[in-house]
Coordinates of C-alpha atoms in Angstrom, one line a residue:
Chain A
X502 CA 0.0 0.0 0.0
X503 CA 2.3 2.7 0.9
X504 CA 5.0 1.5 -1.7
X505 CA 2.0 2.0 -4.3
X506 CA 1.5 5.7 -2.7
X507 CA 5.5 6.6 -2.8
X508 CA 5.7 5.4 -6.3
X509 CA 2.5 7.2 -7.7
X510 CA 3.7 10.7 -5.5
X511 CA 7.1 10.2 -7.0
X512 CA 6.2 9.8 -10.8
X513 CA 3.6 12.5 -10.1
X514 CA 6.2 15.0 -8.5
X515 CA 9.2 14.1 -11.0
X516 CA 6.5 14.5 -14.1
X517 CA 5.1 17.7 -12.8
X518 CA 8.7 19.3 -12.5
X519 CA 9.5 17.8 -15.9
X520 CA 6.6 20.1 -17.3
X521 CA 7.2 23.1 -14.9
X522 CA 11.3 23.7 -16.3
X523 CA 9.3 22.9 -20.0
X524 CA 6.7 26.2 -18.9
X525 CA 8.7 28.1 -17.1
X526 CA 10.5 29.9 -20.0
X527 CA 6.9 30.6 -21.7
X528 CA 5.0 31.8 -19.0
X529 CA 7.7 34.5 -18.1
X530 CA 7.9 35.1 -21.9
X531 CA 3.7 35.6 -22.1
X532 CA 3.7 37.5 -18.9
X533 CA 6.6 40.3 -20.1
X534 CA 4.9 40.3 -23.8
X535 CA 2.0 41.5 -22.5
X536 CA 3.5 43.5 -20.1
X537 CA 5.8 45.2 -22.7
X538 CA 2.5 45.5 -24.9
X539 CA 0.7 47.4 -22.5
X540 CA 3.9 49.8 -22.3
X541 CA 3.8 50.4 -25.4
X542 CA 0.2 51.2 -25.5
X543 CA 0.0 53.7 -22.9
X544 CA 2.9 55.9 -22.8
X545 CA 4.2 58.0 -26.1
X546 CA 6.6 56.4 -28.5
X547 CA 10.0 55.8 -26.8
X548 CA 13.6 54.5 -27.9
X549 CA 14.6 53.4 -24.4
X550 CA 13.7 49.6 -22.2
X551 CA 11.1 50.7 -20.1
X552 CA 11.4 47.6 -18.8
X553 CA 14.9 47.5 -18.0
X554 CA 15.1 50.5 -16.5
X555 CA 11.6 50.0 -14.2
X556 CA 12.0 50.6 -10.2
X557 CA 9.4 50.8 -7.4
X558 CA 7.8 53.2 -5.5
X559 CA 6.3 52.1 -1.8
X560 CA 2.9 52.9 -1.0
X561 CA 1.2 51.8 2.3
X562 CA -0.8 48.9 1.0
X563 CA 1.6 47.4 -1.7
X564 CA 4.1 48.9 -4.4
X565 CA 3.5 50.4 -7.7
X566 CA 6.3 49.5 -10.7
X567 CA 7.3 52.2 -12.8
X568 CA 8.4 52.2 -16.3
X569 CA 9.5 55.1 -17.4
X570 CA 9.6 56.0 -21.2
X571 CA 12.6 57.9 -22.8
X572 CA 13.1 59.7 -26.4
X573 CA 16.5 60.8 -27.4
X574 CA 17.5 60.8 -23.7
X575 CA 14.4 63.3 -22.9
X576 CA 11.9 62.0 -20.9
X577 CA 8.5 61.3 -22.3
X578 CA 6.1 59.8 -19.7
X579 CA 6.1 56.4 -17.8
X580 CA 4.1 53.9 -17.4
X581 CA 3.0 52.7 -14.2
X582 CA 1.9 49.5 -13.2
X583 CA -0.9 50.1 -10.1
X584 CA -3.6 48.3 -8.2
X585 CA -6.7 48.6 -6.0
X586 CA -8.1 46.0 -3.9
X587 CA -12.1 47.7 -4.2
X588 CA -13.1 45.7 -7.3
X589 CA -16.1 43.9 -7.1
X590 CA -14.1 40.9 -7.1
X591 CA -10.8 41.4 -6.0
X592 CA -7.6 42.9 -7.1
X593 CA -7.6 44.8 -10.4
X594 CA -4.3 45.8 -11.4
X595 CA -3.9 48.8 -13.9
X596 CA -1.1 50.2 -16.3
X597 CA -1.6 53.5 -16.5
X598 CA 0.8 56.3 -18.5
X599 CA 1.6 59.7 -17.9
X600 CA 3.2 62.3 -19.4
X601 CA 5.9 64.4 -17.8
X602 CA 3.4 67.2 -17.2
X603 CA 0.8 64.8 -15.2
X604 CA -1.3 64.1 -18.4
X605 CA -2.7 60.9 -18.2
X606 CA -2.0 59.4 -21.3
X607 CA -3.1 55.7 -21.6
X608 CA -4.8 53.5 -19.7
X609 CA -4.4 49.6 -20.2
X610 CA -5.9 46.8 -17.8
X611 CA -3.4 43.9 -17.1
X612 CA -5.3 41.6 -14.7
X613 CA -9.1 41.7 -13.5
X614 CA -12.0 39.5 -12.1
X615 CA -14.6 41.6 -12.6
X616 CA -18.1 40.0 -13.8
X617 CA -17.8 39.1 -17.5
X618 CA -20.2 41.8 -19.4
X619 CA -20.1 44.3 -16.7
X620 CA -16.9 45.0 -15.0
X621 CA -14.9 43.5 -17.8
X622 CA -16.2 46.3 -19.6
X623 CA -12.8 48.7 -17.8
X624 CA -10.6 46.5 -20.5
X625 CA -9.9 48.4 -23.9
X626 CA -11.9 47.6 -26.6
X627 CA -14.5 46.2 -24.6
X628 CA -16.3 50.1 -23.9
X629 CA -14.3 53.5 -24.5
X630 CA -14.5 53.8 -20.5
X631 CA -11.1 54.2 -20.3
X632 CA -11.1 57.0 -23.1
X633 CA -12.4 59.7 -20.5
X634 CA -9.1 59.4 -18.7
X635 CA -6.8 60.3 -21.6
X636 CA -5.5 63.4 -22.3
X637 CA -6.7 64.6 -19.0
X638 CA -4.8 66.1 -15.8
X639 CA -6.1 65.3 -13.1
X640 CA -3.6 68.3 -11.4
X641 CA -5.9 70.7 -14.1
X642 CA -9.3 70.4 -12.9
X643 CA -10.0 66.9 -13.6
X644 CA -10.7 64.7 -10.4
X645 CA -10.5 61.0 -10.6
X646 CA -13.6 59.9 -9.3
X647 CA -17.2 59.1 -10.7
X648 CA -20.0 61.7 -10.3
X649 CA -21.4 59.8 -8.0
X650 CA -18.3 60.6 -5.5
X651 CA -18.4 64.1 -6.6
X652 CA -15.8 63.8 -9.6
X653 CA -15.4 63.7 -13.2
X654 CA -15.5 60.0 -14.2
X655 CA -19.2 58.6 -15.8
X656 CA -18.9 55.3 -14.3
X657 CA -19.8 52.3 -16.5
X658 CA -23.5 51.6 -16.1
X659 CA -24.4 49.1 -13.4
X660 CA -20.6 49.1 -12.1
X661 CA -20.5 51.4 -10.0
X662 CA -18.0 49.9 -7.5
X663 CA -15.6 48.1 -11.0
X664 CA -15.6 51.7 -12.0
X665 CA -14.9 53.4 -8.5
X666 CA -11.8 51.0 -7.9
X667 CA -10.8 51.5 -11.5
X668 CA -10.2 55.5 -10.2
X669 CA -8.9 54.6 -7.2
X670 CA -6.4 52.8 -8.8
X671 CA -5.6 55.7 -11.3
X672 CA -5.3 58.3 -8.4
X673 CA -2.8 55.5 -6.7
X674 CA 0.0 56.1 -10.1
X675 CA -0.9 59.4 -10.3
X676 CA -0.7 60.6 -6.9
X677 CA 3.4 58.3 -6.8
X678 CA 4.2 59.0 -10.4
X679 CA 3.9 63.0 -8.8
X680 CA 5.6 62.0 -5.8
X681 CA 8.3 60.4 -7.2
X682 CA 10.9 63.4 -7.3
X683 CA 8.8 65.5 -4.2
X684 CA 11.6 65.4 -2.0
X685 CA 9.9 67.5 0.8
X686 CA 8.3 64.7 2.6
X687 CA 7.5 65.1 6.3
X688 CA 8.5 61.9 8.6
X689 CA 5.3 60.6 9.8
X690 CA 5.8 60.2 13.5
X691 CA 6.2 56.8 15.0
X692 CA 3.2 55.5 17.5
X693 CA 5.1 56.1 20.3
X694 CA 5.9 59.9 18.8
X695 CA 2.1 59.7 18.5
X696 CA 1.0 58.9 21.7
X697 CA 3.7 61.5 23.1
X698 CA 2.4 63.8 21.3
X699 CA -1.4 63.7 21.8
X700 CA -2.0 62.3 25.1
X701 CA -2.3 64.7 28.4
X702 CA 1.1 64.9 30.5
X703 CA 1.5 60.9 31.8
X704 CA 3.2 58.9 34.0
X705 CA 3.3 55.5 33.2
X706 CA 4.0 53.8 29.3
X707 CA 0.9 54.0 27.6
X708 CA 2.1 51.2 24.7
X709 CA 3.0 48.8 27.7
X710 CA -1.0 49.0 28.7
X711 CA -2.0 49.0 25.4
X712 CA -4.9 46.7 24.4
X713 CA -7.5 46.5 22.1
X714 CA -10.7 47.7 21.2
X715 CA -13.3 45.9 19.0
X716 CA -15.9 48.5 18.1
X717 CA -18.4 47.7 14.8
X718 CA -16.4 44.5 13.6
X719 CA -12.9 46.2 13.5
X720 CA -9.9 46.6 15.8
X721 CA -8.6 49.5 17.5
X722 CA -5.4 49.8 19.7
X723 CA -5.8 51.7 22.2
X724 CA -3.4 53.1 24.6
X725 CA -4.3 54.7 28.1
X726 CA -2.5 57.4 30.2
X727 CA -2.0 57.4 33.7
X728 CA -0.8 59.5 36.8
X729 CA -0.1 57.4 39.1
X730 CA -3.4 55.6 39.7
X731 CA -5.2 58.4 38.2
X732 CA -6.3 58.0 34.0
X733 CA -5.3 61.2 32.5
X734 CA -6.6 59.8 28.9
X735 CA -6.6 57.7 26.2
X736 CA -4.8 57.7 22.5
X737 CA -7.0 55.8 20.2
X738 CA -5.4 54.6 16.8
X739 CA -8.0 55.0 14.5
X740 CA -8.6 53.9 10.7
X741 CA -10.7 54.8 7.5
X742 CA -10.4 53.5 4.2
X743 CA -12.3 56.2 2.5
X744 CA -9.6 58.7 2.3
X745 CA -9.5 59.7 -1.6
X746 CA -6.2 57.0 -2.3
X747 CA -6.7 53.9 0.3
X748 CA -6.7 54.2 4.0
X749 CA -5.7 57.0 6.7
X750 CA -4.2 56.2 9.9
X751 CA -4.6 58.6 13.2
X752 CA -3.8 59.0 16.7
X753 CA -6.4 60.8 18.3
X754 CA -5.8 61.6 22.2
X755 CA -8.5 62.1 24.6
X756 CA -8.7 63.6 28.2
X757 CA -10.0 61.9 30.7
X758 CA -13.3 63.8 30.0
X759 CA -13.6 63.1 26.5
X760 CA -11.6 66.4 24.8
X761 CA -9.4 66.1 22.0
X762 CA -5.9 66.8 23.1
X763 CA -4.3 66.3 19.9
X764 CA -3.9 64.1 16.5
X765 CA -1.3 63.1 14.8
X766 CA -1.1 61.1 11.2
X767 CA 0.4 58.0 11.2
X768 CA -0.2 56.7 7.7
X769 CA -2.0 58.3 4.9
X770 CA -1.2 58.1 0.9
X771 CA -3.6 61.5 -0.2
X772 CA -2.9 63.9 -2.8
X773 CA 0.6 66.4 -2.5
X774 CA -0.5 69.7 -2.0
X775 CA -4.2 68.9 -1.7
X776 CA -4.9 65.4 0.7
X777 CA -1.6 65.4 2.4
X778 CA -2.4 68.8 4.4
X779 CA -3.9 66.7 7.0
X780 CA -0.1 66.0 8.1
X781 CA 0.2 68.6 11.1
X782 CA 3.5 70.1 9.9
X783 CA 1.9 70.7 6.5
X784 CA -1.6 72.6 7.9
X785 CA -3.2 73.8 11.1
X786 CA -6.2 71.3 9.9
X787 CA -5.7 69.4 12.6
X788 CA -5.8 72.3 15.1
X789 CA -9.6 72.8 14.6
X790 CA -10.4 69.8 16.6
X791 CA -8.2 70.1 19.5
X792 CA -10.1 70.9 22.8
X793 CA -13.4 70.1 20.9
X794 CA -15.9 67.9 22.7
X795 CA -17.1 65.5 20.2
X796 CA -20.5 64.6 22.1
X797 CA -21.4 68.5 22.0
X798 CA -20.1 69.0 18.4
X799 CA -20.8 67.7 14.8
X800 CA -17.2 66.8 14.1
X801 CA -18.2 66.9 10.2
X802 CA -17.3 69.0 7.3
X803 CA -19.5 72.1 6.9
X804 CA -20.5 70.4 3.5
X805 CA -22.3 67.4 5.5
X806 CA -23.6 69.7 8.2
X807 CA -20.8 69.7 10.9
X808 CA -18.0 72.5 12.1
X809 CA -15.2 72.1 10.3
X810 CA -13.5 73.5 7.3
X811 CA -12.5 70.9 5.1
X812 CA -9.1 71.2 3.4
X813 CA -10.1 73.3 0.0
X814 CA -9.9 70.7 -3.1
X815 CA -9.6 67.9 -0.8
X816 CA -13.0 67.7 0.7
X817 CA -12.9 63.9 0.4
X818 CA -9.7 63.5 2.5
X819 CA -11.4 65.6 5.3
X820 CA -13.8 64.1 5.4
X821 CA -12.2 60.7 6.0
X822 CA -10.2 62.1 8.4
X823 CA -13.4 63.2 10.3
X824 CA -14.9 60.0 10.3
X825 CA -11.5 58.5 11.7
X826 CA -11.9 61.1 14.3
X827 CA -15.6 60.0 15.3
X828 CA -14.6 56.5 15.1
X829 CA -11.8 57.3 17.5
X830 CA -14.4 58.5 20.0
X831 CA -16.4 56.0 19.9
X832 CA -13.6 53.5 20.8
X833 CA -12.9 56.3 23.4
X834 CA -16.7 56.0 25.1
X835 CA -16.8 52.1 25.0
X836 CA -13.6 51.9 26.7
X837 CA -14.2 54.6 29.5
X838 CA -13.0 52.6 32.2
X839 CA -9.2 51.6 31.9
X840 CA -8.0 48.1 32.0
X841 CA -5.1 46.8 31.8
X842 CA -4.0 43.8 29.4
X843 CA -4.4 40.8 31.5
Chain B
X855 CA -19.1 -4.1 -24.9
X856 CA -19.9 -2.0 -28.1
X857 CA -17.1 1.0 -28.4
X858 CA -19.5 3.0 -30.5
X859 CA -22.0 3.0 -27.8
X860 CA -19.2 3.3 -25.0
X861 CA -17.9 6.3 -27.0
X862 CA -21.4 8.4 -27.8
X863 CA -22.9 7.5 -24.3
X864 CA -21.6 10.7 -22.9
X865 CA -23.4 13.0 -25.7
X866 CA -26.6 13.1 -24.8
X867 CA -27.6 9.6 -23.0
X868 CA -24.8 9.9 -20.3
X869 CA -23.9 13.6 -21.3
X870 CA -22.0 14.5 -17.4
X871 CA -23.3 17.7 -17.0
X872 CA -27.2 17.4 -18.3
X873 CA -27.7 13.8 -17.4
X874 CA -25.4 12.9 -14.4
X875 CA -25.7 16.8 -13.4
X876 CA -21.5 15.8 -12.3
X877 CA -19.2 18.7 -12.3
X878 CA -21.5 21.5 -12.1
X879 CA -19.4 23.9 -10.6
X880 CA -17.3 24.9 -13.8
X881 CA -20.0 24.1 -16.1
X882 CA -21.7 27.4 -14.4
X883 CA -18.8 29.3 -13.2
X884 CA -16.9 29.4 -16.9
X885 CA -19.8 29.1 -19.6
X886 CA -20.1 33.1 -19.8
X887 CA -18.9 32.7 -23.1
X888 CA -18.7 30.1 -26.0
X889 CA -15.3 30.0 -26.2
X890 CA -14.4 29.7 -22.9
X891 CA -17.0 26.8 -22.3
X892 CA -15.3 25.2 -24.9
X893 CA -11.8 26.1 -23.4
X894 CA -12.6 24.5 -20.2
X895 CA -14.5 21.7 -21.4
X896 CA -11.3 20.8 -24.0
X897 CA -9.1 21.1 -20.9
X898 CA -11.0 18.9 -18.9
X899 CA -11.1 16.3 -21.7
X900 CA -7.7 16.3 -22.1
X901 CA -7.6 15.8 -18.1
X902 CA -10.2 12.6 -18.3
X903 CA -8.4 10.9 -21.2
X904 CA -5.0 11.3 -19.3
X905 CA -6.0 10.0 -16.1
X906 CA -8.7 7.3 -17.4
X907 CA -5.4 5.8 -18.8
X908 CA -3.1 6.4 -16.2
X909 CA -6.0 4.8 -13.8
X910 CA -6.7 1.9 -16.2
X911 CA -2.8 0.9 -16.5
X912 CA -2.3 0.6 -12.5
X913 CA -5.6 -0.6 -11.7
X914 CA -3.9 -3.9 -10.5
X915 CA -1.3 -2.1 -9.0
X916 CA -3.1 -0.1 -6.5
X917 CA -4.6 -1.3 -2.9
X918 CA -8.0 -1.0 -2.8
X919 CA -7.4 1.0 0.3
X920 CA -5.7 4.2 -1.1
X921 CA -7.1 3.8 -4.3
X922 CA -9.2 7.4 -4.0
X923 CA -5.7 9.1 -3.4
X924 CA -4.1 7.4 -5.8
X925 CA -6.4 8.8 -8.2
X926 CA -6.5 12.1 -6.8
X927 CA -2.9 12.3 -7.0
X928 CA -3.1 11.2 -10.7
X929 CA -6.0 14.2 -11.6
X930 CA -3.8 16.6 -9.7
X931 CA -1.1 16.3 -11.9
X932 CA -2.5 16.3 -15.0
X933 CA -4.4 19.4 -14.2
X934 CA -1.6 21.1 -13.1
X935 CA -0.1 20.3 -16.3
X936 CA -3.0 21.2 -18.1
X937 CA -2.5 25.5 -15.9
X938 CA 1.3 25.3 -16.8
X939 CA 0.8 24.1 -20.3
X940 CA -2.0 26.8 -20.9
X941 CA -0.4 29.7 -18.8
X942 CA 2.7 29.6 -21.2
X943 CA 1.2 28.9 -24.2
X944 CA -2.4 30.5 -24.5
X945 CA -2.1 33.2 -21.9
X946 CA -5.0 34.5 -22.9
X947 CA -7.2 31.8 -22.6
X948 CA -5.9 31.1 -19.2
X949 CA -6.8 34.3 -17.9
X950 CA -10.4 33.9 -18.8
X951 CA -10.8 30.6 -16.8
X952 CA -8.0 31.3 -14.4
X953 CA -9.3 30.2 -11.3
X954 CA -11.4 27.4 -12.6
X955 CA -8.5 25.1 -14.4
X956 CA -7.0 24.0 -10.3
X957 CA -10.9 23.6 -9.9
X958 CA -11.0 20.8 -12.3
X959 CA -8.6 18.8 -9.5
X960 CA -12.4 18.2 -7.6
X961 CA -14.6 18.1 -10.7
X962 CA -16.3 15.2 -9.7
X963 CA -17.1 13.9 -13.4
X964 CA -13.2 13.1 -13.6
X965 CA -12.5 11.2 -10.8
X966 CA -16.7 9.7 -11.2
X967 CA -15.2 8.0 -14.9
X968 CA -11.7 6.9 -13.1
X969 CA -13.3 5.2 -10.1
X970 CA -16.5 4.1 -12.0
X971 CA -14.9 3.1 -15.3
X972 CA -11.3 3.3 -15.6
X973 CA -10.6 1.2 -12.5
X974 CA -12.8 -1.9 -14.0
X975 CA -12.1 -1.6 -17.6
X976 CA -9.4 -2.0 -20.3
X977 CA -7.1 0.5 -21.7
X978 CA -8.9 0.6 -24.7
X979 CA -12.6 0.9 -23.8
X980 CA -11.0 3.6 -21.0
X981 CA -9.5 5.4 -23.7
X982 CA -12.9 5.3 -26.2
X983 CA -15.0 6.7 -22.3
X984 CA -12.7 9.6 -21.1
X985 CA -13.0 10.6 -25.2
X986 CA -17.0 10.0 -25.4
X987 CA -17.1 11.9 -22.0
X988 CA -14.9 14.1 -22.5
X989 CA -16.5 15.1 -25.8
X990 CA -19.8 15.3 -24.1
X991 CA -18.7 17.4 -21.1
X992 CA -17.4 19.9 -24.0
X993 CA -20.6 20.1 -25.7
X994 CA -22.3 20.7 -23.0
X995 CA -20.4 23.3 -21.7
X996 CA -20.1 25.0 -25.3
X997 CA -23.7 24.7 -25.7
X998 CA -24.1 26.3 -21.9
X999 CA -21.9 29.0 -22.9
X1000 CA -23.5 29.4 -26.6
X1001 CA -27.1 29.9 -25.2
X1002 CA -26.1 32.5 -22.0
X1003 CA -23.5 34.7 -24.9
X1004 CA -26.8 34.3 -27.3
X1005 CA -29.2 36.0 -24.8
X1006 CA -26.6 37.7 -22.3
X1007 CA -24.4 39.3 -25.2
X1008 CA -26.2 39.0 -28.4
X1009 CA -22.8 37.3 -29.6
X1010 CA -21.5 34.0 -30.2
X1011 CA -17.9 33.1 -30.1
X1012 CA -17.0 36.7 -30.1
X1013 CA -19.0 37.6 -33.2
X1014 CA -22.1 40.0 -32.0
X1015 CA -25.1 40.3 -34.1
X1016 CA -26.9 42.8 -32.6
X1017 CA -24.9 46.1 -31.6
X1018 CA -26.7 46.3 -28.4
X1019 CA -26.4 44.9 -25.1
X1020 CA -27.9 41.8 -24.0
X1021 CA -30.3 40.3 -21.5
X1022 CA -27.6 41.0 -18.5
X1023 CA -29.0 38.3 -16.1
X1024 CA -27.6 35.3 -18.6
X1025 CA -23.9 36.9 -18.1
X1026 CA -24.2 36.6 -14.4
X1027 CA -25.3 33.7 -12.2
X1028 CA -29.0 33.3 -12.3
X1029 CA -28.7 32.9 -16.2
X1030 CA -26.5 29.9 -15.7
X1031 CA -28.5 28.2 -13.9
X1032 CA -31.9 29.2 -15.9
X1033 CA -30.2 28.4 -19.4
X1034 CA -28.8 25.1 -17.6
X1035 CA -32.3 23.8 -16.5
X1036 CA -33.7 24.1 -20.0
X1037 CA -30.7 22.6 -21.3
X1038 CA -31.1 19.6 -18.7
X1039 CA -34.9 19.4 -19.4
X1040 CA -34.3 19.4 -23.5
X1041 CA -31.8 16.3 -22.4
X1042 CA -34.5 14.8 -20.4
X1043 CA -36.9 14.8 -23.6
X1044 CA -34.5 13.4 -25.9
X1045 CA -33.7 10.9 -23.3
X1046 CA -37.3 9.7 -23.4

């Protein structure tokens, strides 16, 4: 019996390497064709190896390949290889070109699940979709985003959220293809520069007590303050994922009584010049909502009702932010009473 | 036994998916389209014939015991030569039934004709079944696919004849399994 089971695993095993050396050379070869192919579609005519010359740029929830595109040593455009994990069925990854000016110039779909008929309708050819992108900057006037989310994109009819994570995927190149030379980045302070800096003068080591916080399905860290025996307050991490490229992360501190003492940004990926003013060093944003009592105010934008100025042009980022601070409160309020990790 | 009758049982007498209602899963998953119910019903033929010989050559050769494993092991391999062999070599095609070729592995219509046929009969007749079958399971699928790009696209292989688009619900779930019950019950009346 088990000499029958070793002989059939090892002809199995030795056959299926046999085939996989055989494949292995074609299946790179397919996958760099096509790759190569949406290059070319995308970006303007070069002379250079896109492809040999491609690096990376880091953003929070992955990395984003870029290809840049040369003509007679002059740059032209590059083509950027991007993603977004909103499709209606999983990841849907993107190459999208843009000039040096921040003209979108191509787009091109490399890999999708969408539902055949609907969502497949993003691939060229299949709808001109894509065609409202080209030619536009989204830096001029043009915001990546379907009507229905305020911008200028006429989603495909009855995909709504193919056509939303399409944008979102085309604000992810644009936003690092922009980035790429910026070189005035702020560093984002660390969680324990976070906590430092929002919670009310402690005593003990807030991340030592830390714990966390299930509130609505998701989990908060949370990180209390202490005098002695006395609670000073609490610095709530809090998360959104509807900031206008992926998710913002903040550290909002409380006092004991429920005021905001201070926030800080731990991870965001929003627009230069626009989303990214949410970083304190960048705006005083962040100052309207220190010593504001979220229970007596509408910690909203003005445009949904509430008391805050929204950052101009980035109305979307603010109001993600806001929503992280709510969400930070209401960790805050179900976790009053401080307790300490068993 | 009569090969003619062993090979055209699994068109419409035997046909897997209509009559024996076996592998279901990719018969509704990947028949959005002609072309890629064909594609994954030529793939799964290829996987049948392979393994209804491979079974039918160690049939005395494996315990009764581990047999199920055995056989499992056997599909397994062949399907996963079936992804590589695709992936390198008809990318495109791939991409379109991606996630259902590793599915094939549990399609219950291959390891149903090792266990039920393979393992009892000859090489040859196992050949002449994991064809018939094989062949049926295609048609059915292409025929599957067909009928929901007819209605779903107005297309068929590709090719559309109405510049306008189709009944939606036959792209998307529902439709396969509304077009699959009038395929079954046209079976059913030709079974008759």
């Amino acid at each position: 019996m088990i000499l029958a089971l070793v002989v059939i695993t090892f002809v199995a095993s030795a056959s299926l390497g046999f085939i996989y050396e055989l494949t292995k050379e074609p299946i790179e070869m397919a996958a760099v064709a096509k790759r190569n192919q949406a290059i070319g579609a995308v970006v303007p005519e070069f002379d250079n190896d896109p492809s040999g010359e491609r690096y990376t740029i880091e953003v929070p929830d992955g990395e984003l390949v870029v290809y840049p595109a040369m003509k007679d040593g002059e740059p032209v455009g590059a083509a950027i290889e991007t993603f977004t994990n909103r499709g209606f069925s999983g990841e849907i990854r993107l190459m999208v070109g843009i000039r040096p000016d921040g003209t979108i110039h191509g787009i091109e779909v490399l890999e999708h699940r969408e539902t055949p008929g609907l969502g497949d309708k993003i691939e060229t050819g299949k709808s001109d979709f894509h065609l409202q992108f080209e030619g536009e900057n989204p830096a001029e006037d043009f915001r990546v985003m379907i009507r229905q989310d305020g911008g200028d994109v006429d989603a495909i009819t009855a995909t709504t959220i193919t056509s939303r994570a399409y944008c979102d995927a085309v604000r992810r190149a644009w936003n690092a293809y922009i980035m790429r030379d910026v070189d005035d980045t702020f560093d984002l302070p660390s969680t324990g520069e976070a906590i430092d800096r929002v919670l009310p003068p402690y005593g003990n080591n807030p991340v030592n007590e830390q714990f966390q916080a299930v509130h609505e399905g998701r989990v908060y860290n949370v990180y209390p303050g202490r005098r002695g025996r006395r609670f000073t307050g609490t610095a709530v991490e809090s998360y959104t994922e509807s900031g206008y490229v992926g998710a913002i992360r903040l550290m909002v501190g409380f006092d004991s009584d429920g005021i905001i003492t201070g926030i800080e940004v731990l991870e965001h990926n929003e627009t230069p010049g626009y989303g990214d003013l949410i970083e304190p060093a960048r705006s005083d944003f962040h100052r309207q909502f220190i010593g504001m009592d979220p229970s007596a105010e509408d910690l909203q934008v003005r445009e949904d009702g509430g008391v805050i100025d929204g950052i101009s042009g980035a109305t979307v980022t603010s109001r993600a932010y806001c929503e992280a601070v709510r969400l930070a409160y209401e960790v805050f309020l179900e976790n009053k009473t401080p307790r300490r990790n068993n | 036994m009569d090969q003619a009758k062993n090979f055209t049982k699994g068109f419409i007498r035997e046909n897997p998916v209509f009559a024996l209602m076996l592998g279901l899963c990719p018969a509704l998953g990947t028949t959005t389209s002609a072309y890629n119910g064909m594609g994954m019903g030529l793939a799964t033929m290829f996987v049948v014939i392979m393994s209804n010989i491979v079974v039918s050559l160690i049939k005395d050769f494996v315990p009764n015991k581990v047999r199920i494993p055995s056989y499992i092991v056997i599909i397994a391999s062949f399907v996963t030569m079936v992804d590589l062999g695709m992936a390198g070599y008809m990318p495109a095609l791939h991409e379109q039934l991606g996630l259902f070729i590793p599915l094939i592995v549990v399609n219950c219509f291959v390891l149903g004709r090792a266990e039920a046929f393979a393992s009892r009969n000859t090489l040859g007749s196992s050949v002449v079944d994991g064809f018939g079958m094989g062949l049926g399971f295609t048609l059915a699928l292409t025929m599957l696919g067909a009928s929901r790009e007819i209605l779903g696209s107005y297309a068929l292989f590709g090719f559309q004849f109405i510049g306008q688009d189709g009944m939606l619900v036959f792209i998307l779930a529902p439709g396969a399994f509304i077009a699959l019950g009038y395929l079954i019950a046209l079976t059913n009346k030709l079974n008759k």
